[in-house]
Short mmCIF file of N, CA, C and O in Angstrom, two decimals:
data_model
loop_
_atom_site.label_atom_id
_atom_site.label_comp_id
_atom_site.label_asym_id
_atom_site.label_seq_id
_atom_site.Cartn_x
_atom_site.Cartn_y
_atom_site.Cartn_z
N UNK B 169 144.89 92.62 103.04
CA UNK B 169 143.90 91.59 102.86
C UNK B 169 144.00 91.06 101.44
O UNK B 169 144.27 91.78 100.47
N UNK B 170 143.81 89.99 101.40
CA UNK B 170 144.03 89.16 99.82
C UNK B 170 142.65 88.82 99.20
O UNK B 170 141.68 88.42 99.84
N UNK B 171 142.69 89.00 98.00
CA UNK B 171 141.73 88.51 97.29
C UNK B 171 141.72 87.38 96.95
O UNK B 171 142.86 86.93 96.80
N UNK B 172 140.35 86.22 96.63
CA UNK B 172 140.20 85.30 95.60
C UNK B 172 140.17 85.55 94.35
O UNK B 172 139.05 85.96 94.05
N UNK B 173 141.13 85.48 93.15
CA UNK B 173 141.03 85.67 91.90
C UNK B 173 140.64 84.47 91.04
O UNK B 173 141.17 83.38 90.81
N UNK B 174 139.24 85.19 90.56
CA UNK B 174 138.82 83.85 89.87
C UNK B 174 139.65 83.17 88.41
O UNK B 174 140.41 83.75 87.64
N UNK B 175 139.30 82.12 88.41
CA UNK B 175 140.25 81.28 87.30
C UNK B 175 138.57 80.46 86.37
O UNK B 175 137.39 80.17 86.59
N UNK B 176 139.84 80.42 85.08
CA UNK B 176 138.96 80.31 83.85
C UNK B 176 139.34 78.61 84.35
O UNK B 176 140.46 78.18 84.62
N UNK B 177 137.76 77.68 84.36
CA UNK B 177 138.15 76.14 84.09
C UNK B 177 138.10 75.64 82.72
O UNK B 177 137.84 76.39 81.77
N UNK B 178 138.42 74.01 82.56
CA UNK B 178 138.01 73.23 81.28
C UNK B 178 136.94 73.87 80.91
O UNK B 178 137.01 74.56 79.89
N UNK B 179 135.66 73.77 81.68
CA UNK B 179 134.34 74.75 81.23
C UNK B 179 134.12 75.74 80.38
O UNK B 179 133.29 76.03 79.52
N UNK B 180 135.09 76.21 80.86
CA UNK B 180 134.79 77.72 79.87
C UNK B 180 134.35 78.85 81.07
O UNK B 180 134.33 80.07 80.98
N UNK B 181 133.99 77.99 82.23
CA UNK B 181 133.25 78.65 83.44
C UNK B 181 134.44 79.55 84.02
O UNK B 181 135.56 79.31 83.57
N UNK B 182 134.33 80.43 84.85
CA UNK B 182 135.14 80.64 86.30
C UNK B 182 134.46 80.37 87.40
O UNK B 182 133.24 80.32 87.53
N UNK B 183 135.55 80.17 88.43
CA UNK B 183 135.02 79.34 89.44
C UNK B 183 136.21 80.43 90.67
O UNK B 183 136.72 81.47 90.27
N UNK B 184 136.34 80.10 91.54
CA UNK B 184 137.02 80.82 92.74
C UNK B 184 137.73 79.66 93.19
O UNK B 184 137.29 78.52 93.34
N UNK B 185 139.19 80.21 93.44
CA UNK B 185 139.89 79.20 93.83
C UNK B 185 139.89 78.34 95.20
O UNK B 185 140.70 77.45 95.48
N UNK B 186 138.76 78.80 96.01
CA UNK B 186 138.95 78.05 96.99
C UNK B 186 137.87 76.84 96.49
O UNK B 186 137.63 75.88 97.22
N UNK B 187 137.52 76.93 95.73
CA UNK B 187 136.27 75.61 95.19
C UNK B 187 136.97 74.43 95.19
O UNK B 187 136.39 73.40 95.54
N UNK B 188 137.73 74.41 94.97
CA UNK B 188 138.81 73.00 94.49
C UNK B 188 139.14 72.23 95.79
O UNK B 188 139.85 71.23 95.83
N UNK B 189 138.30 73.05 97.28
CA UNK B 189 138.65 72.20 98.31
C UNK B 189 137.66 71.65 99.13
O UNK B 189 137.80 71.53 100.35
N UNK B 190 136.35 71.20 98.30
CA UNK B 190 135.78 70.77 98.84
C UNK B 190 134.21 70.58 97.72
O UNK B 190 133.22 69.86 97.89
N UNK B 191 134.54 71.51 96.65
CA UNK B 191 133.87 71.30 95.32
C UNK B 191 132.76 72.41 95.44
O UNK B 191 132.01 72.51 96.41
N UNK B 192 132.75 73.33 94.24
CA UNK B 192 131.79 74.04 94.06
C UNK B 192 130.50 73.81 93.47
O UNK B 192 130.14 72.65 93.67
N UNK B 193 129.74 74.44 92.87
CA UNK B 193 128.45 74.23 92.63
C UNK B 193 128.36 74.50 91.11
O UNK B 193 127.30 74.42 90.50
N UNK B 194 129.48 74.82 90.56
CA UNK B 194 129.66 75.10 88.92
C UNK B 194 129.01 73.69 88.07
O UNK B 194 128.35 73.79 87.04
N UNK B 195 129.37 72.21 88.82
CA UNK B 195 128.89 71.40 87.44
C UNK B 195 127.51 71.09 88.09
O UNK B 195 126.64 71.06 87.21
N UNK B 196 127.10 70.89 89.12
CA UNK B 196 125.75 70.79 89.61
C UNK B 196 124.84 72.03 88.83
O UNK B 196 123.78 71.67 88.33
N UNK B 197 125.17 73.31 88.72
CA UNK B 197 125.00 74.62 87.98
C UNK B 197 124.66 74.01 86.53
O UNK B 197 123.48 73.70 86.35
N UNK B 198 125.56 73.79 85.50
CA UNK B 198 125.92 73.27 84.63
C UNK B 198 124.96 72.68 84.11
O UNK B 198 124.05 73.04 83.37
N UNK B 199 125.37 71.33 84.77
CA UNK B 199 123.73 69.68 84.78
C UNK B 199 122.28 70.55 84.57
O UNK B 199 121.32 70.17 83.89
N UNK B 200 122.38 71.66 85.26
CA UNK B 200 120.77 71.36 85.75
C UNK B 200 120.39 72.57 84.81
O UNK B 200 119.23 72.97 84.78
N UNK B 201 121.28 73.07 84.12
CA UNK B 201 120.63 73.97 82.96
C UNK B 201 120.87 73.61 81.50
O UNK B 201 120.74 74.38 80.55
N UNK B 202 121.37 71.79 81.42
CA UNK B 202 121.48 71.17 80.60
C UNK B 202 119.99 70.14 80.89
O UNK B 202 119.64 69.42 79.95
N UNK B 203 119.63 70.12 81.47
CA UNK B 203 118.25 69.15 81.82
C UNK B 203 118.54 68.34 82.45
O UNK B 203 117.57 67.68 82.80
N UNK B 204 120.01 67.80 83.07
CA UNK B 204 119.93 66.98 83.70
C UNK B 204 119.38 66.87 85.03
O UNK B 204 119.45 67.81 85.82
N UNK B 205 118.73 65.53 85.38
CA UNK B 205 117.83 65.90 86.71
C UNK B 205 118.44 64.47 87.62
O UNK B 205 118.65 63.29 87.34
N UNK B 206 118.60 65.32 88.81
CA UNK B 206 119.28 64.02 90.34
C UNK B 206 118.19 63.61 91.04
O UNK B 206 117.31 64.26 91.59
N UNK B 207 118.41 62.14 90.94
CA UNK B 207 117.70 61.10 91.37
C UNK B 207 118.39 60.29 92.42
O UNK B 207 119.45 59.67 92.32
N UNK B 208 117.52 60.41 93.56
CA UNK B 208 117.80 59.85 94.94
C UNK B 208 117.49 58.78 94.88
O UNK B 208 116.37 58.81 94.37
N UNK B 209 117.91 57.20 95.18
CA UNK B 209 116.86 56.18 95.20
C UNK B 209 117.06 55.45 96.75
O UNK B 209 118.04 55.93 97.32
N UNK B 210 116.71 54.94 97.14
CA UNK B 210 116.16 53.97 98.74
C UNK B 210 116.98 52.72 98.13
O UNK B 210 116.54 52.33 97.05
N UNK B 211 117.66 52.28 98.45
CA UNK B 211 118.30 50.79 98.86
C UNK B 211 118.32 49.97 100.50
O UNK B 211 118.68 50.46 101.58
N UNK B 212 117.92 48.90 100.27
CA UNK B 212 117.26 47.86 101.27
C UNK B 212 118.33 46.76 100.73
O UNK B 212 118.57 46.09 99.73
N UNK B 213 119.05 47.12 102.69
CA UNK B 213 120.26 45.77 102.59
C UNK B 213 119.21 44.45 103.50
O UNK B 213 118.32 44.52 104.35
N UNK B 214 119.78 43.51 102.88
CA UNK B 214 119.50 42.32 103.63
C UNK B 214 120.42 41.47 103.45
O UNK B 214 120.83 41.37 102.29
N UNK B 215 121.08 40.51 104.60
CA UNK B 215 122.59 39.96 104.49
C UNK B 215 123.64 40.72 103.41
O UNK B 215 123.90 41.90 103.64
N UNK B 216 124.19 40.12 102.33
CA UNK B 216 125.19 40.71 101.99
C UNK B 216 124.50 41.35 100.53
O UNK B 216 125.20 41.95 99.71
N UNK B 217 122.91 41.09 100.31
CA UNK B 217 122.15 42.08 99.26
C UNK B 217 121.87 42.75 99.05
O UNK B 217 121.68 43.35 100.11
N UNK B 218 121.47 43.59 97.95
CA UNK B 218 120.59 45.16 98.34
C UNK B 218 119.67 45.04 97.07
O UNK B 218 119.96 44.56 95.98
N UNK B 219 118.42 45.63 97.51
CA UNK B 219 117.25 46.13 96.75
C UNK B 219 116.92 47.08 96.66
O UNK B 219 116.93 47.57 97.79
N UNK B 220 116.53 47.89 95.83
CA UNK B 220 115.85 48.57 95.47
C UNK B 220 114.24 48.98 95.72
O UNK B 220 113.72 50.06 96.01
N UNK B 221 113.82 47.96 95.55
CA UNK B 221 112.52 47.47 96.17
C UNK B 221 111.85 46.98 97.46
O UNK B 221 111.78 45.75 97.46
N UNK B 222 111.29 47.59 98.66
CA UNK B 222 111.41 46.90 99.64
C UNK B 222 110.43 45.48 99.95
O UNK B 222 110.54 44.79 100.96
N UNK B 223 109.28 45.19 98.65
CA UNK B 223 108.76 43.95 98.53
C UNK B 223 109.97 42.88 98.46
O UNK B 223 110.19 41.93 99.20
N UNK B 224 110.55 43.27 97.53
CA UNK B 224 111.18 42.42 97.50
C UNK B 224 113.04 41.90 98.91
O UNK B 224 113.69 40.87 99.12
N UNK B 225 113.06 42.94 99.30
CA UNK B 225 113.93 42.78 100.71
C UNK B 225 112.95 42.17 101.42
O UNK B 225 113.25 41.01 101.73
N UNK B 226 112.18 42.44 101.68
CA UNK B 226 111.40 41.58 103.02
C UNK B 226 110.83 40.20 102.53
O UNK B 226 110.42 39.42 103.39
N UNK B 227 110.80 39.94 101.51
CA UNK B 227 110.72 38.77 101.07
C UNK B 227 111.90 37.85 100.74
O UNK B 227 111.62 36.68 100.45
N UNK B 228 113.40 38.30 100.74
CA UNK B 228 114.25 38.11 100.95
C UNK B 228 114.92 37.63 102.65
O UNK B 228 115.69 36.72 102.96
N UNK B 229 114.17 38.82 103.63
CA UNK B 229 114.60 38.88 104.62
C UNK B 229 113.44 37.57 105.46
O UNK B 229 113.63 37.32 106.65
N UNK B 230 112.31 36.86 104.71
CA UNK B 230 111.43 36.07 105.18
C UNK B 230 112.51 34.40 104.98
O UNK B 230 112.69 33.51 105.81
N UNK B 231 113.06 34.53 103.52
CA UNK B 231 113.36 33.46 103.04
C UNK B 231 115.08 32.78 104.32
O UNK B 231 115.49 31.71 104.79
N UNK B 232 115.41 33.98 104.32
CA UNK B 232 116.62 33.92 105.48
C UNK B 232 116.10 33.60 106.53
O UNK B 232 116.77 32.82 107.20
N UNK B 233 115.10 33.93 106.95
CA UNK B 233 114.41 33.76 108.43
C UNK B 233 114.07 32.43 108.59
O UNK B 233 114.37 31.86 109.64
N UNK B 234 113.47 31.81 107.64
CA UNK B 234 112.66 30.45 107.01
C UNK B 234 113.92 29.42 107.53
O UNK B 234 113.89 28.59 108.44
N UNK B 235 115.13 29.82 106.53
CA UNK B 235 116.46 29.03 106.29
C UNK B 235 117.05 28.45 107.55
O UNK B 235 117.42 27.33 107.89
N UNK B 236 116.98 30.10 108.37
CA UNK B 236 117.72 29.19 109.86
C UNK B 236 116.84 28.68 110.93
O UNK B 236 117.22 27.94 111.84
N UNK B 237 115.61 29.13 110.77
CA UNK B 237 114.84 27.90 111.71
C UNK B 237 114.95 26.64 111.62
O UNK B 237 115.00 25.87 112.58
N UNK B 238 115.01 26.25 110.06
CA UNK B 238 115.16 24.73 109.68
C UNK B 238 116.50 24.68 110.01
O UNK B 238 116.62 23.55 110.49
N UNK B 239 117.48 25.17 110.04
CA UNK B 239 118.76 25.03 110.35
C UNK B 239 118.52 24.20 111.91
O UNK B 239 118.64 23.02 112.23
N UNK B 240 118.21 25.13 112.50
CA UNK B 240 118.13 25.21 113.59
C UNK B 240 117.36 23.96 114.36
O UNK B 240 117.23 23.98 115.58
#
């Protein structure tokens, strides 16, 4: 039976070599005992736009609506 022998990274960290196939948890580790903090945000497509805000998509998605009736 074979072992994983861990390896020293750029880091300074070790990590296990099968990490490299699909990514370990060393810089997520890292970040979050440096303070860095992950932020999810909501994006709202409308035609070929996106918002952030969904006041403002649906007021987007009114002005498109508006456009092709008069088209129409």
């Amino acid at each position: 039976m074979s072992q994983v022998q861990p390896r020293q990274g750029a880091t300074g960290l070790t990590s296990e070599s099968w990490e490299n196939e699909g990514g370990g948890l060393v810089a997520e580790t890292l970040a979050g005992s440096l303070g860095v903090l992950r932020h999810l945000t909501e994006t709202y497509s409308v035609g070929g736009f996106q918002y952030t805000n969904l006041t403002d998509a649906i007021a987007q998605a009114r002005r498109m609506t508006k456009l092709e009736r008069e088209v129409l």
